[in-house]
CSV table of C-alpha atoms in Angstrom, one decimal:
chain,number,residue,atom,x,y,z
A,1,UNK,CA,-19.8,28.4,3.1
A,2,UNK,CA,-21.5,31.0,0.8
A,3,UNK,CA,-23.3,32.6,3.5
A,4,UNK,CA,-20.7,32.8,5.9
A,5,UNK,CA,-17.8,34.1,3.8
A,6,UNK,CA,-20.6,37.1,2.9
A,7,UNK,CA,-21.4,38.0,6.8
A,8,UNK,CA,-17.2,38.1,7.0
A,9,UNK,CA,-16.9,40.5,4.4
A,10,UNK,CA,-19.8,42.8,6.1
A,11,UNK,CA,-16.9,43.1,9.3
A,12,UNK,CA,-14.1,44.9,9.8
A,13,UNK,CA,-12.8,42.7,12.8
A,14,UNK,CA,-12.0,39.7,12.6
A,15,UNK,CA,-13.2,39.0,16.1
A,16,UNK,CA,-16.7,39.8,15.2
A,17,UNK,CA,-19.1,37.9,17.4
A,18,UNK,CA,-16.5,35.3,18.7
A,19,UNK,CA,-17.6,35.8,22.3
A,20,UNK,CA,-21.7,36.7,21.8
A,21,UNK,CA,-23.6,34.0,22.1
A,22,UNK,CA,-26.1,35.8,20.8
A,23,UNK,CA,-24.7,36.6,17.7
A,24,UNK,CA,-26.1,35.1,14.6
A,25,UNK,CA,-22.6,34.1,13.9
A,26,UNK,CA,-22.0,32.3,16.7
A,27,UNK,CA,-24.6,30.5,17.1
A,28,UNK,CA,-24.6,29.0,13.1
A,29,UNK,CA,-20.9,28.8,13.2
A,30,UNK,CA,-18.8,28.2,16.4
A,31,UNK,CA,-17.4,24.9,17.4
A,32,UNK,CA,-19.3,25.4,20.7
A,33,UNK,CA,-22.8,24.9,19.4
A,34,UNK,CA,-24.2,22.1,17.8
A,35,UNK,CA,-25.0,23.7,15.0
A,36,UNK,CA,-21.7,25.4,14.1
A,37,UNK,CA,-20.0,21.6,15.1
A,38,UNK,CA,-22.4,20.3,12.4
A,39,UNK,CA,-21.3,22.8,9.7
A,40,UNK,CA,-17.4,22.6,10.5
A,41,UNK,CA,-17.8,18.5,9.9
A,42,UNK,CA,-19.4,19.3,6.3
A,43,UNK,CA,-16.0,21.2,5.6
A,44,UNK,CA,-13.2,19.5,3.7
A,45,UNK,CA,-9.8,19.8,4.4
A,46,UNK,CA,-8.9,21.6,1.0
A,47,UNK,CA,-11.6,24.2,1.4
A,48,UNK,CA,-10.0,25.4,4.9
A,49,UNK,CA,-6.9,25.1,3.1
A,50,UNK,CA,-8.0,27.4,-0.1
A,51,UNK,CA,-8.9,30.3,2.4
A,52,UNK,CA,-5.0,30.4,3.8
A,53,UNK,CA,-4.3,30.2,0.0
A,54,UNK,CA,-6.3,33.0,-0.9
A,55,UNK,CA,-5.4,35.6,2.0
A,56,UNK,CA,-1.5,34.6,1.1
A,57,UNK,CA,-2.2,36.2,-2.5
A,58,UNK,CA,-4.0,38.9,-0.7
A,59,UNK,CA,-1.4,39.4,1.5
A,60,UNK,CA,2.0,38.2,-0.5
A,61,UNK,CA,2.6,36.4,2.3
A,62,UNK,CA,1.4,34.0,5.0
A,63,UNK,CA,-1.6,35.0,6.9
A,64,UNK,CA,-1.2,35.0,10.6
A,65,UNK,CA,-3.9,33.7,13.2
A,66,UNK,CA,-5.0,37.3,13.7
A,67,UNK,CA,-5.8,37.8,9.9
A,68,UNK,CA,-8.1,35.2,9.5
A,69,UNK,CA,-11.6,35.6,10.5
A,70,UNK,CA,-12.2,33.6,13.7
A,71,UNK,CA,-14.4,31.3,12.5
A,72,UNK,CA,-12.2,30.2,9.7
A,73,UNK,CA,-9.2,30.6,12.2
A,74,UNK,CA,-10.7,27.8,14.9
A,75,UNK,CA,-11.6,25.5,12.3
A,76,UNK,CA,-8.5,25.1,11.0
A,77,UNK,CA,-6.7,25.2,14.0
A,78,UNK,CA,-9.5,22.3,14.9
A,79,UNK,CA,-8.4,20.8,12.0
A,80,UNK,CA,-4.8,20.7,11.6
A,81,UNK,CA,-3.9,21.2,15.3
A,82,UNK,CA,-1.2,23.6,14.9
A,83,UNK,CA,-1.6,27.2,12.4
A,84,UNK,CA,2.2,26.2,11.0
A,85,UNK,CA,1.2,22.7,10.2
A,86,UNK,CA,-2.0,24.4,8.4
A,87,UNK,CA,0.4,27.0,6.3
A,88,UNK,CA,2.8,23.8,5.5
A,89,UNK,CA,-0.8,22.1,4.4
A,90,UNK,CA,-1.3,25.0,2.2
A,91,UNK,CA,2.1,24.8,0.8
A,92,UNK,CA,3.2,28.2,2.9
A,93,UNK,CA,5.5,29.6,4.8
A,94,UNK,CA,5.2,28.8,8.3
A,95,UNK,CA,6.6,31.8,9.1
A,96,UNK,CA,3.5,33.9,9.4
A,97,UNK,CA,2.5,38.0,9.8
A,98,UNK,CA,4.2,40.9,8.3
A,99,UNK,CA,7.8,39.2,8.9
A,100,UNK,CA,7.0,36.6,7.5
A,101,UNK,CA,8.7,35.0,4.1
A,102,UNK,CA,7.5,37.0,0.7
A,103,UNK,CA,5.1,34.6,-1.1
A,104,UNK,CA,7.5,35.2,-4.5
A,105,UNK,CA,10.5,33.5,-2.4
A,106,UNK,CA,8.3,30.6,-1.3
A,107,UNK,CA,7.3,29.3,-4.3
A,108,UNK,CA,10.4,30.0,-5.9
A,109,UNK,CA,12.2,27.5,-3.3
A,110,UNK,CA,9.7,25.0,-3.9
A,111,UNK,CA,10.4,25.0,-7.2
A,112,UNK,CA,13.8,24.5,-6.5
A,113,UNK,CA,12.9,21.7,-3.9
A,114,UNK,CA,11.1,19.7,-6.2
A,115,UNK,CA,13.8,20.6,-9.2
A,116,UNK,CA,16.2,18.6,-6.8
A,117,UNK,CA,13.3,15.9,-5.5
A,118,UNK,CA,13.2,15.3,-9.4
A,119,UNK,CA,17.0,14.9,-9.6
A,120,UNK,CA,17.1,12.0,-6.5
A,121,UNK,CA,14.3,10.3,-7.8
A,122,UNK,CA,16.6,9.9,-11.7
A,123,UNK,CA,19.3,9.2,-9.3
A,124,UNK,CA,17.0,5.8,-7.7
A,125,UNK,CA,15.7,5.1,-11.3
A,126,UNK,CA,19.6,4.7,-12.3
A,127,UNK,CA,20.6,2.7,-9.6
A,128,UNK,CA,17.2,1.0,-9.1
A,129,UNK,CA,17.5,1.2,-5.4
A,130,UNK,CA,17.3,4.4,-2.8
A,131,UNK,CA,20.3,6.3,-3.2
A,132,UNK,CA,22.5,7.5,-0.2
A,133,UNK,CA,23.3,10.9,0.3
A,134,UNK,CA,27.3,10.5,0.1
A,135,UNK,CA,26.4,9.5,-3.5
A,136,UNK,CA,24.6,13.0,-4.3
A,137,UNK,CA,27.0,14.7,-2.1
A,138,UNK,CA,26.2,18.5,-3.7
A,139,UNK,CA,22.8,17.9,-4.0
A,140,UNK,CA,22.7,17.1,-0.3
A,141,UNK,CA,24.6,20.3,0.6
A,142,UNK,CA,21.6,22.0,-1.4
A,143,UNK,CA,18.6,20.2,-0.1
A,144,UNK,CA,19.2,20.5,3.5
A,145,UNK,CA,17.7,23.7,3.0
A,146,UNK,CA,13.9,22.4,2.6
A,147,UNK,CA,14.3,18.4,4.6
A,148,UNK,CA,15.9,17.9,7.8
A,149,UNK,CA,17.3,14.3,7.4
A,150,UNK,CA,17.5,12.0,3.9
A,151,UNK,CA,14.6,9.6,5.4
A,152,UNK,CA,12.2,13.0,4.8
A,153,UNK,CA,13.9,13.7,1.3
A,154,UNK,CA,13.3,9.6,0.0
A,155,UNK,CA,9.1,10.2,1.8
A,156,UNK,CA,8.9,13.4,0.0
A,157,UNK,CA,10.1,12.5,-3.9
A,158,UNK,CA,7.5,9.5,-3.6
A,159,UNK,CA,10.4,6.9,-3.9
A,160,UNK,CA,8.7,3.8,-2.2
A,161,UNK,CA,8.1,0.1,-3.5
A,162,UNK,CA,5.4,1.3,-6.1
A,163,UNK,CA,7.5,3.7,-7.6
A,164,UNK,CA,10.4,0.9,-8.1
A,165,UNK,CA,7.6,-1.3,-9.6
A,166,UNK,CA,7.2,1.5,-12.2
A,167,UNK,CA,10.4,2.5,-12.7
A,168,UNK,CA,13.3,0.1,-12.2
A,169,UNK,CA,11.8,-3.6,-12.9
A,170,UNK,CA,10.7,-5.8,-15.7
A,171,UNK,CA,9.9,-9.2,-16.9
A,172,UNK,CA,13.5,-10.6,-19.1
A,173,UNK,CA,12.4,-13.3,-21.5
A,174,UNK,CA,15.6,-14.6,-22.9
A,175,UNK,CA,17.0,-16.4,-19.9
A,176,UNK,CA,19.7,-19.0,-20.1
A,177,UNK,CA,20.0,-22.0,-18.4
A,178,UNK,CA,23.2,-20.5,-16.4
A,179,UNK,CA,20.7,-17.4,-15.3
A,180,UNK,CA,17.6,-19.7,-14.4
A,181,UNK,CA,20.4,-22.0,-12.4
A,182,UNK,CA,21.5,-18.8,-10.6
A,183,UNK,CA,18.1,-17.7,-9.9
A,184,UNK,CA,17.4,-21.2,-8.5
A,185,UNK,CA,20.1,-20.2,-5.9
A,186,UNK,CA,18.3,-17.3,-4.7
A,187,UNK,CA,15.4,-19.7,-4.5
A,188,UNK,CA,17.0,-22.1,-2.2
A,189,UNK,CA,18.4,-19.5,0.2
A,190,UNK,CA,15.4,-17.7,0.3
A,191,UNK,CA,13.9,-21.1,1.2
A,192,UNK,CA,16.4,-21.4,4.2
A,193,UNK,CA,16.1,-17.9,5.8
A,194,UNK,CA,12.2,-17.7,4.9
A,195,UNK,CA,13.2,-14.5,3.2
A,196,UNK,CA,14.5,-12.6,-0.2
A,197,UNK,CA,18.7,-13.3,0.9
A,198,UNK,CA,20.1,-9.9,1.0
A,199,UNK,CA,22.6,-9.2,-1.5
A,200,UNK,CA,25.5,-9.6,0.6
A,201,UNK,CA,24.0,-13.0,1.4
A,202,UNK,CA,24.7,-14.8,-2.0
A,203,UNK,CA,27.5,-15.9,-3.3
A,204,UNK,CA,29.8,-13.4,-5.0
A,205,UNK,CA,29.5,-15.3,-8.5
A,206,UNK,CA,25.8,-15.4,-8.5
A,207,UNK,CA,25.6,-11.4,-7.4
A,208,UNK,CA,28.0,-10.7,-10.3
A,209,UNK,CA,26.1,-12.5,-13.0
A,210,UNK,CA,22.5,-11.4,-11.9
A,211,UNK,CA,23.4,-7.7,-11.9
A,212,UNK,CA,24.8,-8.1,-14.9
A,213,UNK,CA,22.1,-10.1,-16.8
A,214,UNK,CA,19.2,-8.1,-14.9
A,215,UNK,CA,20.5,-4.6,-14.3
A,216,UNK,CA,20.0,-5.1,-10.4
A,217,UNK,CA,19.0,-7.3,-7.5
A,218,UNK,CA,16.1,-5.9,-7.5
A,219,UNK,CA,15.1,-7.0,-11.0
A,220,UNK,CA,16.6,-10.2,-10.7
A,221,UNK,CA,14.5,-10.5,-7.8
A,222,UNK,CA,11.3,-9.7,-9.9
A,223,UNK,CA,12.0,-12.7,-12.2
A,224,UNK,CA,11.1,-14.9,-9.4
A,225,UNK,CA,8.5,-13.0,-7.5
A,226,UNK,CA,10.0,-11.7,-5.3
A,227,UNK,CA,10.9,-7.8,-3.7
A,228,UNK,CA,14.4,-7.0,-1.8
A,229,UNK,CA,14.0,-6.6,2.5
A,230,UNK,CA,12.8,-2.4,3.4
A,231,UNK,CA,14.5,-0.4,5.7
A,232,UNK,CA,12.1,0.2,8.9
A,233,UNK,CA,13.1,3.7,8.8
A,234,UNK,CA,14.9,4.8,5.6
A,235,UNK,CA,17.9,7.2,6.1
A,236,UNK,CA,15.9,8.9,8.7
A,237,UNK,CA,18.7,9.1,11.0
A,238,UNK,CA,21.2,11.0,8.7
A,239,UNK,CA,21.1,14.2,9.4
A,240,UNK,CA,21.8,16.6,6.2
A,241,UNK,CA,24.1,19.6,5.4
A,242,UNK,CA,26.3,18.1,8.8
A,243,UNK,CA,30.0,16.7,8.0
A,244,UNK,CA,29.2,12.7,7.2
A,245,UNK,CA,31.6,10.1,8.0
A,246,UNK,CA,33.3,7.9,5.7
A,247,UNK,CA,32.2,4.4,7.0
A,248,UNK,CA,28.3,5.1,7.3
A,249,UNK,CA,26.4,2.2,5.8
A,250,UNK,CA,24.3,2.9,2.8
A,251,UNK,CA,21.5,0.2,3.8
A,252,UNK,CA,20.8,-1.7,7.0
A,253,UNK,CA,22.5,-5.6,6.8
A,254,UNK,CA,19.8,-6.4,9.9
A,255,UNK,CA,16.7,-8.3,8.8
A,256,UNK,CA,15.6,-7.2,12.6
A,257,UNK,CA,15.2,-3.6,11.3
A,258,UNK,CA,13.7,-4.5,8.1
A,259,UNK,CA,10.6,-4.9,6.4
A,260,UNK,CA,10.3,-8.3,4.2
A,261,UNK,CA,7.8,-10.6,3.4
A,262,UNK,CA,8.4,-13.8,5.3
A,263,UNK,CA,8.5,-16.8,3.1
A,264,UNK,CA,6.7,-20.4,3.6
A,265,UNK,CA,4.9,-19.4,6.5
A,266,UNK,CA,4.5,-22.9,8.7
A,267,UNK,CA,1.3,-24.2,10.1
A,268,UNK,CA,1.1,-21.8,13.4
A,269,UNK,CA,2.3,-18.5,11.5
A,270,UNK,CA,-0.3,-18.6,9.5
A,271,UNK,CA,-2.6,-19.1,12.3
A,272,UNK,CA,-1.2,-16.9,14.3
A,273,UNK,CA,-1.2,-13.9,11.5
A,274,UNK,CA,-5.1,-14.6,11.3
A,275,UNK,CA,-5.6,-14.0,14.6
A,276,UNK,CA,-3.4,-10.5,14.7
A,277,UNK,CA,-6.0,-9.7,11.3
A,278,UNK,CA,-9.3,-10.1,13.1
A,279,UNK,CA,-8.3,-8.3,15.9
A,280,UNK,CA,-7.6,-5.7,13.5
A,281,UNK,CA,-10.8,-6.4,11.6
A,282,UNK,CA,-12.4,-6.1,14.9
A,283,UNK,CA,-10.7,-3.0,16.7
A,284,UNK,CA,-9.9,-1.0,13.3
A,285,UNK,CA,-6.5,-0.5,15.0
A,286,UNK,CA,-3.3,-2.4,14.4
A,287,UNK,CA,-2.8,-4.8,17.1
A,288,UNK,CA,-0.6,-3.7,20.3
A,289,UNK,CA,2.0,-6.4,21.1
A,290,UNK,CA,1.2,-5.7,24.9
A,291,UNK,CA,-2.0,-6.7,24.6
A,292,UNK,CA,-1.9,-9.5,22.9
A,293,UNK,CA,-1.5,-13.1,24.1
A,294,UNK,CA,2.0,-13.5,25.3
A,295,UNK,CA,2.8,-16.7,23.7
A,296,UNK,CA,1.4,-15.7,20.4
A,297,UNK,CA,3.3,-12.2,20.1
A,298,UNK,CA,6.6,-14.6,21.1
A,299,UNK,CA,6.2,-17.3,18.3
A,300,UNK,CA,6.0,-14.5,16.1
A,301,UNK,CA,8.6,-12.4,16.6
A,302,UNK,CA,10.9,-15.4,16.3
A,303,UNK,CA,8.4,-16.3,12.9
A,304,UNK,CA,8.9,-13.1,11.3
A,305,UNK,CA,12.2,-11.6,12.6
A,306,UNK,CA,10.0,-9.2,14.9
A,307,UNK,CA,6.8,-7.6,15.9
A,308,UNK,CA,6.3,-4.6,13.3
A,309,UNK,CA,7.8,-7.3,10.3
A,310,UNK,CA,4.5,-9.8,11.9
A,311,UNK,CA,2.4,-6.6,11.5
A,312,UNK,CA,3.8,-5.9,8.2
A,313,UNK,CA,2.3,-8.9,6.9
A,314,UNK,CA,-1.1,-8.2,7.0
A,315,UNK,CA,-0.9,-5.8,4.7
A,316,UNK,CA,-0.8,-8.4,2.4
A,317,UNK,CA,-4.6,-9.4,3.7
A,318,UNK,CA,-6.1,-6.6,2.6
A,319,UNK,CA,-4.9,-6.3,-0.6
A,320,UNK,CA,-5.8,-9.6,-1.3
């Protein structure tokens, strides 16, 4: 990169030798020779990145296309398809050029976006599940500025099953007979729908004394191995700093949209869930329902609850 980032700083247009095919530059650097093909593949994603970073200091701003010397300019549009998915990569502006956003005011809101990331994630840690926005109502009001909808705000604090595993569960030692009896009910329903029950599913009694004894469902489900049913699609559908209505769930009640781990697997599931994992093995690519044996993808649909839960899990394959 050395040698290149000298010849750049011996021109004065950025357009130098993008059309001469004679041109020592193009031929040693330009997506359409071999050579230049070769050298843009040796190029890490964070190096293309560092030059954006680096013109924005120059600049106080976000660089536009025109700013950056072509070279640099088609690789990263090569790269990251689109320049204001390259300047969001960068952690810039997408608004780009002399109009653009002052580099002061950018980081200044994303340090006020992850000042209020770091007040939802406290906010899951208390209530050791993914909090809704009607909870957080003001905070919601303020963070519609940086995320479009909640499910983007939940991706973007890093709130996913590890974090919970961090943060909100923990082995309790000193169980009494009434809690292990109530935890052998969770057992038994789990049993019958081949899945954690969600909490709506147990009795009221039980609910009441787990919460209370383990601090949440989800900790009482930890005791016995086991993690509560995720949504597909968390909150993505929620649009923020819009007028909510009163009756919006805070969690999906349908297994059908849910991610869980499906519970003594029979004979054929398991069968069937080997054959999905050496077609992945095979292909590299998740397995497409259309093109799998029709018989299979039905019996395991009706196994698991449905197709993306059956493709779920596998993940559990390869971590094993």
């Amino acid at each position: 990169m050395g040698k290149l980032m000298q010849m750049e700083k011996q021109c004065n247009d950025t357009n130098y030798g993008m059309e001469n095919p004679q041109c020592e530059i193009y031929q040693k650097y330009s997506l359409e020779t071999e050579e230049g093909r070769a050298f843009y593949e040796q190029i890490e994603d964070e190096a293309l990145l560092q030059i954006l970073k680096e013109k924005a200091e120059e600049f106080g701003r976000s660089p536009s296309q025109k700013e950056i010397f072509w070279v640099w300019r088609d690789y990263i549009k090569e790269r990251f398809q689109k320049w204001p998915y390259a300047l969001q990569a960068a952690g810039l502006s997408k608004a780009a050029g002399k109009g653009g956003k002052p580099l002061a005011k950018v980081r200044k809101e994303q340090e006020e976006y992850q000042m209020l990331l770091s007040e939802v994630r406290n906010k899951a840690k208390d209530l050791c599940r993914i909090p809704h926005p009607q909870e957080m109502p003001e905070l919601s009001n303020q963070i519609a500025k940086y995320a479009s909808n909640w499910g983007q705000v939940i991706l973007e604090a890093g709130i996913d099953e590890e974090f919970f595993q961090k943060y909100a569960v923990y082995k309790v030692e000193d169980l009494e007979e009434a809690d292990r009896q109530e935890l052998a009910v969770v057992q038994e329903i789990a049993r019958q729908l081949h899945r954690a029950p969600f909490k709506q599913e147990l009795p009221e009694k039980t609910k009441k004394r787990l919460i209370e004894k383990f601090g949440s469902y989800r900790n009482a489900l930890y005791q016995i191995g086991m993690e509560p049913s995720k949504q597909r699609h968390s909150f993505s559908g929620i649009e923020l700093g819009k007028e909510m209505k009163e009756d919006v769930k805070h969690h999906q009640r349908d297994f059908r949209h849910c991610y869980y781990k499906v519970l003594n697997r029979d004979s054929q599931t398991e069968k069937d869930l080997e054959t999905l994992y050496k077609i992945w093995k095979e292909t590299g690519k998740m397995p497409d329902r259309k093109k799998v044996e029709p018989e299979l993808r039905k019996r395991l649909q009706q196994s698991c609850g449905s197709w993306a839960n059956a493709l779920y899990q596998l993940y559990d394959r390869v971590e094993k």
